Amino acid sequence: MPWQPPTPIQIYQLLPKTNCGKCGELNCMAFAVKLVNFETLLEQCPPLFEDSRYKEDLQKLRMMLSPPVKEIVLKSPKKTVKIGGEYVLHRHELRYINPTAIAIDVDDSMDRDIILQRIEKIEKFEYEYVGQRLRLDLIAIRSVSNDYKQYAKTVQLVAENTTYPLILCSVNPSIIEAGLNVLPQEHRPLIYAATKDNWREMAEIARRFDVPLAVSSPGDLEMLVSIAKTLSEELGVNDLALDPGTFIGVGGLSYTIKAYTWLRYKAVQDLWKYAGYPLISTPISVWSLDEGDIMDKMWWEAILGTMLMTRYADLLIMHSIEGWVLLPLVIWRFQLYTDPRKPVAVPSGVREVGKPNEFSPVIVTSNYALTYSIVLSDLEKAKINAWLVVIDTEGLAVDVAVAGRKFTGEKVAEVIRASNLDKKIKHKILIIPGKAARVSGDIEDSTGWRVIVGPMDSSELGKFIEKEFTESKIQELST
Ligand code: SF4
């Protein structure tokens, strides 16, 4: 029997039902609806936690809302990364919750300068895609020297130079302990990994430092689950993540895909708690193979990463740092983890394109991510300096938003007011999309600005502005 989402009524019956409004909602029912849609957290209802009368109901609510795949939190002083926390096998049944975290490795045999260069590349990696900034998440520090002093030095160097949470990697418990000893308390790294040979010592370290523990049993699912069961039931270590092994070659890839799918199926469809942990994949393991040249290994990392992200890996450990290897991963992750029930939207507001001045054109568009990114890219390609007014059309494209009364004069006026745009510039001319021509009067009435209907297609915006609305022309029209 798979996980079933609770209904708002089921949730409502367990809330205090006082409609006190402390959660920011009008009443408890509105809060229940938000909880069911994962738009708020139980913690937003203070009475549930402060009043002992609700203790049992709180417990029941927690059970109802807890995911079949446990959520694990990793932290650095500046960033938090959550992995797992998933409810469904297929994205269209709800949505996936925590995007697969991508970690890049450094190791303790690397020179200090190489480590610093890799950290800089990891931190700077960023790709803007349909209005979102796609980035990496974690740094995995591997012990290659098996020397605890060397490892501790490397962990310290990385911690001092990164904002990202860490994964400490070694099967030697003394090495892991040395790494944890030099980390400031604000860090909560994942330690990787407990195996059939070291699980008792690793469990003791995980408990002592209160950090999550990865379990690794490449090619042996029975052993993997058995270690997880012992760690959680006998040793009280509940923040676990599972690595069933990442293989390529004859039969390797099919085994890998089947293993990840089986574990997630058991967790979500059968609610089998020993499989209910985030899954770790290590595309980095291709670098330990003898066959294949460097390019082959990089290709395989990209292929394994994208395939296993699709088949439920919650965390990938990679070695390649080249853009062409990482781009497919971050873009595919973005697609996979968007909410299929909602159009992808960017925040409303005013964006500066290039270096706009007080006579630069003001262009209006919708907050549908694809429309926004196309308009932005067309303006950048045409080298236009402009103010881009992005209005909240609830993620709808311009023509649909106009038809659905989401592209209105009041929404344009709202963004202009909130951004104080009229105080930053010395004209009152708005260029709206050709597809919004029919609401030009409404926009003029609501804003008091002169509205110019622009081209139907934003690829024509560059020519349109250069011909009719250059900065000098706007200045002329405004005086
Ligand atoms: S804070 Fe809790 S009790 Fe108060 S209205 Fe919200 S859900 Fe109801």
CSV table of C-alpha atoms and ligand atoms in Angstrom, one decimal:
chain,number,residue,atom,x,y,z
A,1,MET,CA,0.0,0.0,0.0
A,2,PRO,CA,1.7,3.2,-1.1
A,3,TRP,CA,1.8,6.5,0.8
A,4,GLN,CA,-1.5,8.2,0.6
A,5,PRO,CA,-1.7,12.0,0.9
A,6,PRO,CA,-4.0,13.1,3.8
A,7,THR,CA,-7.0,15.2,3.0
A,8,PRO,CA,-7.4,18.7,4.4
A,9,ILE,CA,-10.3,17.5,6.5
A,10,GLN,CA,-8.2,14.7,8.1
A,11,ILE,CA,-5.5,17.4,8.9
A,12,TYR,CA,-8.1,19.9,10.1
A,13,GLN,CA,-9.5,17.5,12.6
A,14,LEU,CA,-6.1,17.2,14.3
A,15,LEU,CA,-5.4,21.0,14.4
A,16,PRO,CA,-6.5,23.1,17.5
A,17,LYS,CA,-9.5,24.5,15.5
A,18,THR,CA,-9.3,27.8,17.4
A,19,ASN,CA,-8.8,29.9,14.2
A,20,CYS,CA,-6.4,32.0,16.2
A,21,GLY,CA,-4.5,33.2,13.1
A,22,LYS,CA,-1.0,32.8,14.6
A,23,CYS,CA,0.0,30.8,11.5
A,24,GLY,CA,-0.7,33.7,9.3
A,25,GLU,CA,-3.8,32.1,7.8
A,26,LEU,CA,-7.4,33.2,8.3
A,27,ASN,CA,-8.4,29.9,10.0
A,28,CYS,CA,-7.3,26.3,10.7
A,29,MET,CA,-8.9,25.0,7.5
A,30,ALA,CA,-6.8,27.3,5.3
A,31,PHE,CA,-3.7,26.1,7.2
A,32,ALA,CA,-4.7,22.5,6.7
A,33,VAL,CA,-5.0,23.1,2.9
A,34,LYS,CA,-1.6,24.6,2.8
A,35,LEU,CA,-0.1,21.7,4.8
A,36,VAL,CA,-1.5,19.2,2.4
A,37,ASN,CA,0.0,21.1,-0.5
A,38,PHE,CA,3.4,21.3,1.2
A,39,GLU,CA,3.2,25.1,1.2
A,40,THR,CA,3.7,25.5,5.0
A,41,LEU,CA,5.1,23.5,7.9
A,42,LEU,CA,3.5,22.2,11.1
A,43,GLU,CA,5.9,24.5,13.0
A,44,GLN,CA,4.0,27.5,11.8
A,45,CYS,CA,1.1,26.6,14.2
A,46,PRO,CA,2.5,27.6,17.6
A,47,PRO,CA,-0.4,26.3,19.8
A,48,LEU,CA,0.3,22.8,18.5
A,49,PHE,CA,3.7,22.9,20.1
A,50,GLU,CA,3.1,25.1,23.1
A,51,ASP,CA,-0.1,23.5,24.5
A,52,SER,CA,0.3,20.0,26.0
A,53,ARG,CA,-3.3,19.2,25.2
A,54,TYR,CA,-2.3,18.9,21.5
A,55,LYS,CA,0.6,16.6,22.1
A,56,GLU,CA,-1.1,13.4,20.8
A,57,ASP,CA,-2.6,15.2,17.8
A,58,LEU,CA,0.8,16.7,16.9
A,59,GLN,CA,2.2,13.2,17.0
A,60,LYS,CA,-0.5,12.0,14.6
A,61,LEU,CA,0.0,14.9,12.3
A,62,ARG,CA,3.7,14.2,12.1
A,63,MET,CA,3.0,10.6,11.2
A,64,MET,CA,0.5,11.6,8.5
A,65,LEU,CA,2.9,14.1,6.9
A,66,SER,CA,6.2,12.3,7.3
A,67,PRO,CA,7.6,11.1,4.0
A,68,PRO,CA,8.3,7.4,3.3
A,69,VAL,CA,11.9,8.4,2.5
A,70,LYS,CA,13.5,10.2,5.4
A,71,GLU,CA,14.7,13.7,5.0
A,72,ILE,CA,18.4,14.2,6.0
A,73,VAL,CA,19.8,17.7,6.6
A,74,LEU,CA,23.4,18.6,5.9
A,75,LYS,CA,24.8,22.0,7.0
A,76,SER,CA,27.6,24.4,6.8
A,77,PRO,CA,27.6,27.7,8.7
A,78,LYS,CA,26.3,29.4,5.5
A,79,LYS,CA,24.2,26.7,3.7
A,80,THR,CA,21.8,23.9,4.3
A,81,VAL,CA,21.2,21.0,1.9
A,82,LYS,CA,18.3,18.6,2.4
A,83,ILE,CA,18.3,15.2,0.7
A,84,GLY,CA,15.5,12.6,0.6
A,85,GLY,CA,12.1,13.6,2.0
A,86,GLU,CA,10.3,12.0,-1.0
A,87,TYR,CA,6.7,10.8,-1.1
A,88,VAL,CA,6.1,9.5,-4.5
A,89,LEU,CA,7.6,7.2,-7.1
A,90,HIS,CA,6.4,9.2,-10.1
A,91,ARG,CA,6.7,13.0,-10.3
A,92,HIS,CA,3.2,13.5,-11.7
A,93,GLU,CA,1.6,11.9,-8.6
A,94,LEU,CA,2.6,15.0,-6.5
A,95,ARG,CA,6.1,16.4,-7.1
A,96,TYR,CA,9.6,15.5,-6.1
A,97,ILE,CA,10.6,17.4,-3.0
A,98,ASN,CA,14.3,17.9,-2.5
A,99,PRO,CA,16.4,18.2,-5.7
A,100,THR,CA,19.2,15.7,-6.0
A,101,ALA,CA,22.3,17.2,-4.3
A,102,ILE,CA,25.4,17.3,-6.4
A,103,ALA,CA,28.8,16.9,-4.7
A,104,ILE,CA,32.2,17.3,-6.2
A,105,ASP,CA,35.2,15.7,-4.7
A,106,VAL,CA,38.6,16.8,-3.5
A,107,ASP,CA,41.1,14.5,-1.8
A,108,ASP,CA,43.9,14.7,0.7
A,109,SER,CA,46.6,13.8,-1.9
A,110,MET,CA,45.9,17.0,-3.9
A,111,ASP,CA,48.2,20.0,-3.5
A,112,ARG,CA,46.8,22.9,-1.5
A,113,ASP,CA,46.6,25.0,-4.7
A,114,ILE,CA,44.7,22.4,-6.6
A,115,ILE,CA,42.2,22.0,-3.7
A,116,LEU,CA,41.7,25.8,-3.6
A,117,GLN,CA,41.2,25.9,-7.3
A,118,ARG,CA,38.6,23.1,-7.2
A,119,ILE,CA,36.8,24.8,-4.4
A,120,GLU,CA,36.7,28.1,-6.3
A,121,LYS,CA,35.3,26.3,-9.4
A,122,ILE,CA,32.7,24.6,-7.3
A,123,GLU,CA,31.6,27.8,-5.6
A,124,LYS,CA,31.6,29.7,-8.9
A,125,PHE,CA,29.7,27.2,-11.0
A,126,GLU,CA,26.4,28.8,-11.9
A,127,TYR,CA,24.2,28.5,-14.9
A,128,GLU,CA,21.2,30.8,-15.4
A,129,TYR,CA,18.3,28.8,-16.9
A,130,VAL,CA,14.7,30.1,-17.3
A,131,GLY,CA,15.3,32.7,-14.6
A,132,GLN,CA,16.8,30.2,-12.1
A,133,ARG,CA,20.4,30.0,-11.0
A,134,LEU,CA,21.5,26.4,-11.1
A,135,ARG,CA,24.4,25.6,-8.8
A,136,LEU,CA,26.3,22.7,-7.1
A,137,ASP,CA,25.6,21.8,-3.5
A,138,LEU,CA,28.3,19.9,-1.6
A,139,ILE,CA,32.0,19.1,-1.4
A,140,ALA,CA,33.1,15.5,-0.8
A,141,ILE,CA,36.5,15.2,0.9
A,142,ARG,CA,38.0,11.8,0.2
A,143,SER,CA,40.8,10.2,2.2
A,144,VAL,CA,43.4,8.8,-0.3
A,145,SER,CA,46.5,8.9,2.0
A,146,ASN,CA,44.7,7.0,4.8
A,147,ASP,CA,46.7,9.3,7.1
A,148,TYR,CA,44.5,10.9,9.7
A,149,LYS,CA,46.7,14.0,10.2
A,150,GLN,CA,46.8,14.6,6.4
A,151,TYR,CA,43.0,14.2,6.2
A,152,ALA,CA,42.3,16.5,9.1
A,153,LYS,CA,44.5,19.2,7.5
A,154,THR,CA,42.6,18.8,4.2
A,155,VAL,CA,39.2,19.0,6.0
A,156,GLN,CA,40.3,22.1,7.8
A,157,LEU,CA,41.5,23.7,4.5
A,158,VAL,CA,38.3,23.0,2.7
A,159,ALA,CA,36.1,24.1,5.6
A,160,GLU,CA,37.9,27.4,5.8
A,161,ASN,CA,37.5,28.1,2.1
A,162,THR,CA,34.0,26.9,1.2
A,163,THR,CA,30.5,27.9,2.0
A,164,TYR,CA,29.2,24.5,1.1
A,165,PRO,CA,28.3,21.6,3.4
A,166,LEU,CA,30.6,18.6,3.3
A,167,ILE,CA,30.8,14.9,2.9
A,168,LEU,CA,33.6,13.2,4.7
A,169,CYS,CA,34.6,10.0,2.8
A,170,SER,CA,36.6,7.1,4.2
A,171,VAL,CA,35.9,3.6,5.4
A,172,ASN,CA,38.5,4.1,8.2
A,173,PRO,CA,36.6,5.3,11.3
A,174,SER,CA,39.8,7.0,12.7
A,175,ILE,CA,40.1,9.1,9.6
A,176,ILE,CA,36.5,10.2,9.8
A,177,GLU,CA,36.9,11.0,13.4
A,178,ALA,CA,40.0,13.1,12.7
A,179,GLY,CA,38.0,15.1,10.1
A,180,LEU,CA,35.0,15.7,12.4
A,181,ASN,CA,37.3,16.8,15.2
A,182,VAL,CA,38.6,19.8,13.2
A,183,LEU,CA,35.2,20.9,11.9
A,184,PRO,CA,33.5,23.8,13.6
A,185,GLN,CA,30.3,22.8,15.4
A,186,GLU,CA,28.1,24.6,12.9
A,187,HIS,CA,28.9,22.0,10.3
A,188,ARG,CA,26.7,18.9,9.9
A,189,PRO,CA,28.5,16.8,7.3
A,190,LEU,CA,27.5,13.4,6.0
A,191,ILE,CA,30.0,10.7,6.9
A,192,TYR,CA,30.6,8.1,4.2
A,193,ALA,CA,30.5,5.2,4.8
A,194,ALA,CA,29.5,2.4,7.1
A,195,THR,CA,30.3,-1.0,5.6
A,196,LYS,CA,29.9,-4.6,6.6
A,197,ASP,CA,33.4,-4.3,8.2
A,198,ASN,CA,33.2,-1.0,10.1
A,199,TRP,CA,29.5,-0.3,10.9
A,200,ARG,CA,29.8,-0.5,14.7
A,201,GLU,CA,32.6,2.0,14.9
A,202,MET,CA,31.0,4.3,12.3
A,203,ALA,CA,27.7,4.2,14.2
A,204,GLU,CA,29.4,5.2,17.4
A,205,ILE,CA,31.0,8.2,15.7
A,206,ALA,CA,27.7,9.2,14.0
A,207,ARG,CA,26.0,9.2,17.4
A,208,ARG,CA,28.8,11.0,19.2
A,209,PHE,CA,29.0,13.8,16.6
A,210,ASP,CA,25.3,13.7,15.8
A,211,VAL,CA,25.9,13.5,12.0
A,212,PRO,CA,24.1,11.5,9.3
A,213,LEU,CA,25.8,8.3,8.2
A,214,ALA,CA,25.9,6.7,4.7
A,215,VAL,CA,25.8,2.9,4.4
A,216,SER,CA,27.6,1.4,1.5
A,217,SER,CA,27.3,-2.1,0.2
A,218,PRO,CA,28.1,-2.2,-3.5
A,219,GLY,CA,26.4,-5.0,-5.3
A,220,ASP,CA,24.8,-6.5,-2.2
A,221,LEU,CA,21.3,-5.1,-1.4
A,222,GLU,CA,20.6,-7.7,1.3
A,223,MET,CA,23.7,-6.6,3.2
A,224,LEU,CA,22.9,-2.9,2.7
A,225,VAL,CA,19.4,-3.3,4.1
A,226,SER,CA,20.6,-5.5,6.9
A,227,ILE,CA,23.3,-2.9,8.0
A,228,ALA,CA,20.6,-0.1,7.9
A,229,LYS,CA,18.3,-2.2,10.0
A,230,THR,CA,20.9,-2.9,12.6
A,231,LEU,CA,22.1,0.7,12.7
A,232,SER,CA,18.6,2.1,13.2
A,233,GLU,CA,17.0,-0.6,15.4
A,234,GLU,CA,19.9,-1.7,17.6
A,235,LEU,CA,22.2,1.3,17.6
A,236,GLY,CA,19.7,4.1,17.4
A,237,VAL,CA,21.3,5.8,14.3
A,238,ASN,CA,18.3,7.0,12.3
A,239,ASP,CA,19.8,9.6,10.0
A,240,LEU,CA,21.0,7.2,7.3
A,241,ALA,CA,21.6,7.3,3.5
A,242,LEU,CA,22.0,4.2,1.3
A,243,ASP,CA,24.6,3.5,-1.4
A,244,PRO,CA,23.8,0.3,-3.3
A,245,GLY,CA,26.8,0.8,-5.6
A,246,THR,CA,27.2,2.5,-9.0
A,247,PHE,CA,28.5,0.2,-11.8
A,248,ILE,CA,29.0,0.3,-15.6
A,249,GLY,CA,30.1,-2.4,-18.0
A,250,VAL,CA,28.3,-5.6,-18.9
A,251,GLY,CA,25.3,-6.0,-16.6
A,252,GLY,CA,26.6,-3.2,-14.4
A,253,LEU,CA,24.4,-0.4,-15.5
A,254,SER,CA,21.3,-2.5,-15.5
A,255,TYR,CA,22.1,-3.8,-12.0
A,256,THR,CA,22.6,-0.3,-10.8
A,257,ILE,CA,19.3,1.1,-12.2
A,258,LYS,CA,17.4,-1.9,-10.9
A,259,ALA,CA,18.9,-1.6,-7.4
A,260,TYR,CA,18.0,2.1,-7.0
A,261,THR,CA,14.5,1.5,-8.4
A,262,TRP,CA,13.9,-1.5,-6.1
A,263,LEU,CA,15.0,0.5,-3.0
A,264,ARG,CA,12.8,3.4,-3.8
A,265,TYR,CA,9.9,1.2,-4.8
A,266,LYS,CA,10.1,-0.7,-1.5
A,267,ALA,CA,10.2,2.6,0.4
A,268,VAL,CA,7.4,4.4,-1.3
A,269,GLN,CA,5.0,1.6,-2.5
A,270,ASP,CA,5.5,-0.9,0.3
A,271,LEU,CA,6.4,1.6,3.0
A,272,TRP,CA,9.3,-0.6,3.9
A,273,LYS,CA,11.2,1.5,6.4
A,274,TYR,CA,14.6,-0.1,6.0
A,275,ALA,CA,14.6,1.2,2.4
A,276,GLY,CA,13.2,4.5,3.4
A,277,TYR,CA,16.4,6.5,3.3
A,278,PRO,CA,17.9,8.9,0.7
A,279,LEU,CA,19.9,7.1,-2.0
A,280,ILE,CA,23.5,8.0,-2.8
A,281,SER,CA,25.1,7.4,-6.2
A,282,THR,CA,28.8,7.7,-7.0
A,283,PRO,CA,29.3,8.3,-10.7
A,284,ILE,CA,32.9,9.2,-9.5
A,285,SER,CA,33.6,5.5,-9.3
A,286,VAL,CA,34.2,5.4,-13.1
A,287,TRP,CA,37.5,7.0,-12.4
A,288,SER,CA,38.7,3.8,-10.6
A,289,LEU,CA,38.2,1.7,-13.8
A,290,ASP,CA,41.3,0.8,-15.9
A,291,GLU,CA,39.5,1.0,-19.3
A,292,GLY,CA,38.5,4.2,-21.1
A,293,ASP,CA,40.3,7.4,-21.5
A,294,ILE,CA,39.6,10.7,-19.6
A,295,MET,CA,36.9,11.7,-22.1
A,296,ASP,CA,35.2,8.4,-21.7
A,297,LYS,CA,35.1,8.7,-18.0
A,298,MET,CA,33.7,12.2,-18.1
A,299,TRP,CA,31.0,11.1,-20.5
A,300,TRP,CA,30.2,8.2,-18.2
A,301,GLU,CA,30.0,10.4,-15.2
A,302,ALA,CA,27.5,12.7,-17.0
A,303,ILE,CA,25.4,9.7,-18.3
A,304,LEU,CA,25.4,7.9,-14.9
A,305,GLY,CA,24.5,11.1,-13.0
A,306,THR,CA,21.5,12.0,-15.2
A,307,MET,CA,20.2,8.4,-15.4
A,308,LEU,CA,20.5,7.8,-11.6
A,309,MET,CA,19.0,11.2,-10.8
A,310,THR,CA,16.0,10.0,-12.9
A,311,ARG,CA,16.0,6.7,-11.0
A,312,TYR,CA,15.9,8.2,-7.5
A,313,ALA,CA,19.4,9.1,-6.5
A,314,ASP,CA,19.1,11.9,-3.9
A,315,LEU,CA,22.8,12.7,-3.9
A,316,LEU,CA,25.5,12.3,-6.5
A,317,ILE,CA,29.2,12.3,-5.8
A,318,MET,CA,31.1,13.4,-8.9
A,319,HIS,CA,34.7,14.1,-9.8
A,320,SER,CA,34.5,16.0,-13.1
A,321,ILE,CA,34.1,19.8,-12.8
A,322,GLU,CA,33.9,20.6,-16.5
A,323,GLY,CA,30.9,22.6,-17.5
A,324,TRP,CA,29.8,20.2,-20.2
A,325,VAL,CA,29.6,17.3,-17.7
A,326,LEU,CA,27.7,19.3,-15.1
A,327,LEU,CA,25.3,21.2,-17.3
A,328,PRO,CA,23.2,18.2,-18.3
A,329,LEU,CA,23.0,17.3,-14.6
A,330,VAL,CA,21.8,20.7,-13.3
A,331,ILE,CA,19.4,21.3,-16.2
A,332,TRP,CA,17.9,17.8,-16.0
A,333,ARG,CA,17.6,18.2,-12.2
A,334,PHE,CA,15.7,21.5,-12.7
A,335,GLN,CA,13.3,19.8,-15.1
A,336,LEU,CA,12.7,16.8,-12.9
A,337,TYR,CA,12.1,18.8,-9.7
A,338,THR,CA,9.8,21.5,-11.0
A,339,ASP,CA,6.3,21.1,-9.7
A,340,PRO,CA,4.3,19.5,-12.7
A,341,ARG,CA,1.1,21.1,-11.3
A,342,LYS,CA,2.3,24.7,-11.7
A,343,PRO,CA,3.9,26.6,-14.5
A,344,VAL,CA,7.5,27.6,-13.8
A,345,ALA,CA,7.5,31.2,-12.7
A,346,VAL,CA,10.1,33.8,-11.7
A,347,PRO,CA,9.5,36.4,-9.0
A,348,SER,CA,7.8,39.6,-10.1
A,349,GLY,CA,9.7,42.9,-9.9
A,350,VAL,CA,11.9,45.2,-11.9
A,351,ARG,CA,15.1,43.9,-13.4
A,352,GLU,CA,18.0,45.9,-14.8
A,353,VAL,CA,19.0,44.7,-18.3
A,354,GLY,CA,22.5,46.0,-19.1
A,355,LYS,CA,23.1,49.4,-17.6
A,356,PRO,CA,19.8,51.3,-17.8
A,357,ASN,CA,19.7,55.0,-17.1
A,358,GLU,CA,16.8,57.4,-16.4
A,359,PHE,CA,15.8,57.5,-20.1
A,360,SER,CA,16.2,53.8,-20.9
A,361,PRO,CA,13.1,52.0,-22.2
A,362,VAL,CA,10.8,50.3,-19.7
A,363,ILE,CA,9.5,46.9,-21.1
A,364,VAL,CA,6.7,44.9,-19.5
A,365,THR,CA,6.6,41.1,-19.6
A,366,SER,CA,5.0,38.1,-17.7
A,367,ASN,CA,6.6,36.0,-15.0
A,368,TYR,CA,6.3,32.8,-16.9
A,369,ALA,CA,9.9,31.6,-16.7
A,370,LEU,CA,10.3,30.7,-20.3
A,371,THR,CA,8.8,34.0,-21.6
A,372,TYR,CA,11.0,36.0,-19.1
A,373,SER,CA,14.2,34.2,-20.1
A,374,ILE,CA,13.5,34.7,-23.9
A,375,VAL,CA,12.7,38.4,-23.5
A,376,LEU,CA,15.8,38.9,-21.4
A,377,SER,CA,18.0,37.0,-23.8
A,378,ASP,CA,16.5,38.9,-26.8
A,379,LEU,CA,17.3,42.2,-25.1
A,380,GLU,CA,20.8,41.1,-24.1
A,381,LYS,CA,21.5,39.9,-27.7
A,382,ALA,CA,20.4,43.2,-29.1
A,383,LYS,CA,22.6,45.0,-26.5
A,384,ILE,CA,19.6,47.1,-25.2
A,385,ASN,CA,19.9,48.8,-21.8
A,386,ALA,CA,16.4,48.6,-20.3
A,387,TRP,CA,14.2,48.3,-17.2
A,388,LEU,CA,12.3,45.0,-17.4
A,389,VAL,CA,9.0,45.1,-15.5
A,390,VAL,CA,8.0,41.5,-14.7
A,391,ILE,CA,4.5,41.1,-13.5
A,392,ASP,CA,2.9,38.3,-11.6
A,393,THR,CA,0.8,36.4,-14.1
A,394,GLU,CA,0.9,33.3,-11.9
A,395,GLY,CA,3.4,31.7,-14.3
A,396,LEU,CA,1.2,32.2,-17.4
A,397,ALA,CA,2.5,33.3,-20.8
A,398,VAL,CA,1.4,36.7,-22.0
A,399,ASP,CA,-1.4,35.7,-24.4
A,400,VAL,CA,-2.9,33.2,-21.9
A,401,ALA,CA,-2.5,35.7,-19.0
A,402,VAL,CA,-4.3,38.4,-21.0
A,403,ALA,CA,-7.2,36.0,-21.7
A,404,GLY,CA,-7.3,34.9,-18.1
A,405,ARG,CA,-7.2,38.4,-16.7
A,406,LYS,CA,-3.8,37.9,-15.1
A,407,PHE,CA,-2.0,40.5,-17.2
A,408,THR,CA,-3.8,43.6,-15.9
A,409,GLY,CA,-3.1,47.3,-15.5
A,410,GLU,CA,-3.3,46.9,-11.7
A,411,LYS,CA,-0.5,44.3,-11.7
A,412,VAL,CA,1.8,46.6,-13.7
A,413,ALA,CA,1.0,49.5,-11.4
A,414,GLU,CA,1.7,47.3,-8.4
A,415,VAL,CA,5.2,46.4,-9.6
A,416,ILE,CA,6.0,50.0,-10.5
A,417,ARG,CA,4.8,51.2,-7.0
A,418,ALA,CA,6.7,48.5,-5.1
A,419,SER,CA,9.9,49.1,-7.0
A,420,ASN,CA,9.8,52.9,-6.9
A,421,LEU,CA,10.6,52.8,-10.6
A,422,ASP,CA,9.1,56.2,-11.2
A,423,LYS,CA,11.7,57.7,-8.8
A,424,LYS,CA,14.6,56.1,-10.6
A,425,ILE,CA,13.7,57.3,-14.1
A,426,LYS,CA,12.6,60.5,-15.8
A,427,HIS,CA,10.0,59.3,-18.2
A,428,LYS,CA,6.7,57.5,-18.1
A,429,ILE,CA,6.6,55.4,-21.2
A,430,LEU,CA,5.9,51.6,-21.0
A,431,ILE,CA,6.4,49.2,-23.9
A,432,ILE,CA,4.1,46.2,-23.5
A,433,PRO,CA,4.1,43.0,-25.6
A,434,GLY,CA,2.1,43.1,-28.8
A,435,LYS,CA,0.0,40.2,-27.5
A,436,ALA,CA,-1.1,42.4,-24.6
A,437,ALA,CA,-2.4,45.2,-27.0
A,438,ARG,CA,-6.0,44.7,-25.8
A,439,VAL,CA,-5.2,45.7,-22.2
A,440,SER,CA,-3.1,48.8,-23.2
A,441,GLY,CA,-6.0,51.1,-22.1
A,442,ASP,CA,-6.4,49.3,-18.8
A,443,ILE,CA,-2.6,49.7,-18.1
A,444,GLU,CA,-2.7,53.4,-19.0
A,445,ASP,CA,-5.6,54.0,-16.7
A,446,SER,CA,-4.0,52.1,-13.8
A,447,THR,CA,-0.5,53.5,-14.1
A,448,GLY,CA,-1.0,56.9,-15.6
A,449,TRP,CA,1.9,56.1,-17.9
A,450,ARG,CA,1.9,56.3,-21.7
A,451,VAL,CA,1.6,52.8,-23.1
A,452,ILE,CA,3.3,51.8,-26.4
A,453,VAL,CA,2.4,48.4,-27.9
A,454,GLY,CA,5.5,46.6,-28.9
A,455,PRO,CA,6.1,43.8,-31.3
A,456,MET,CA,4.3,40.5,-31.1
A,457,ASP,CA,7.6,38.6,-30.8
A,458,SER,CA,10.4,39.7,-28.4
A,459,SER,CA,13.0,38.9,-31.1
A,460,GLU,CA,11.8,42.1,-32.8
A,461,LEU,CA,12.3,44.2,-29.6
A,462,GLY,CA,15.9,45.2,-30.5
A,463,LYS,CA,14.9,46.7,-33.9
A,464,PHE,CA,11.7,48.2,-32.5
A,465,ILE,CA,13.6,50.1,-29.8
A,466,GLU,CA,16.4,51.2,-32.0
A,467,LYS,CA,14.0,52.5,-34.5
A,468,GLU,CA,11.4,54.2,-32.3
A,469,PHE,CA,12.5,54.3,-28.6
A,470,THR,CA,16.2,54.9,-28.2
A,471,GLU,CA,17.2,56.7,-25.0
A,472,SER,CA,17.5,60.0,-26.9
A,473,LYS,CA,14.1,59.6,-28.5
A,474,ILE,CA,12.6,58.8,-25.1
A,475,GLN,CA,14.3,61.9,-23.6
A,476,GLU,CA,12.9,64.0,-26.5
A,477,LEU,CA,9.4,62.6,-26.0
A,478,SER,CA,9.6,63.3,-22.3
A,479,THR,CA,10.5,66.9,-22.4
B,1,SF4,S1,-2.0,28.8,14.3
B,1,SF4,FE1,-2.9,26.7,14.4
B,1,SF4,S2,-4.6,27.0,15.7
B,1,SF4,FE2,-4.1,29.0,15.0
B,1,SF4,S3,-5.3,29.3,13.1
B,1,SF4,FE3,-3.3,28.5,12.5
B,1,SF4,S4,-3.7,26.3,12.4
B,1,SF4,FE4,-5.3,27.1,13.6
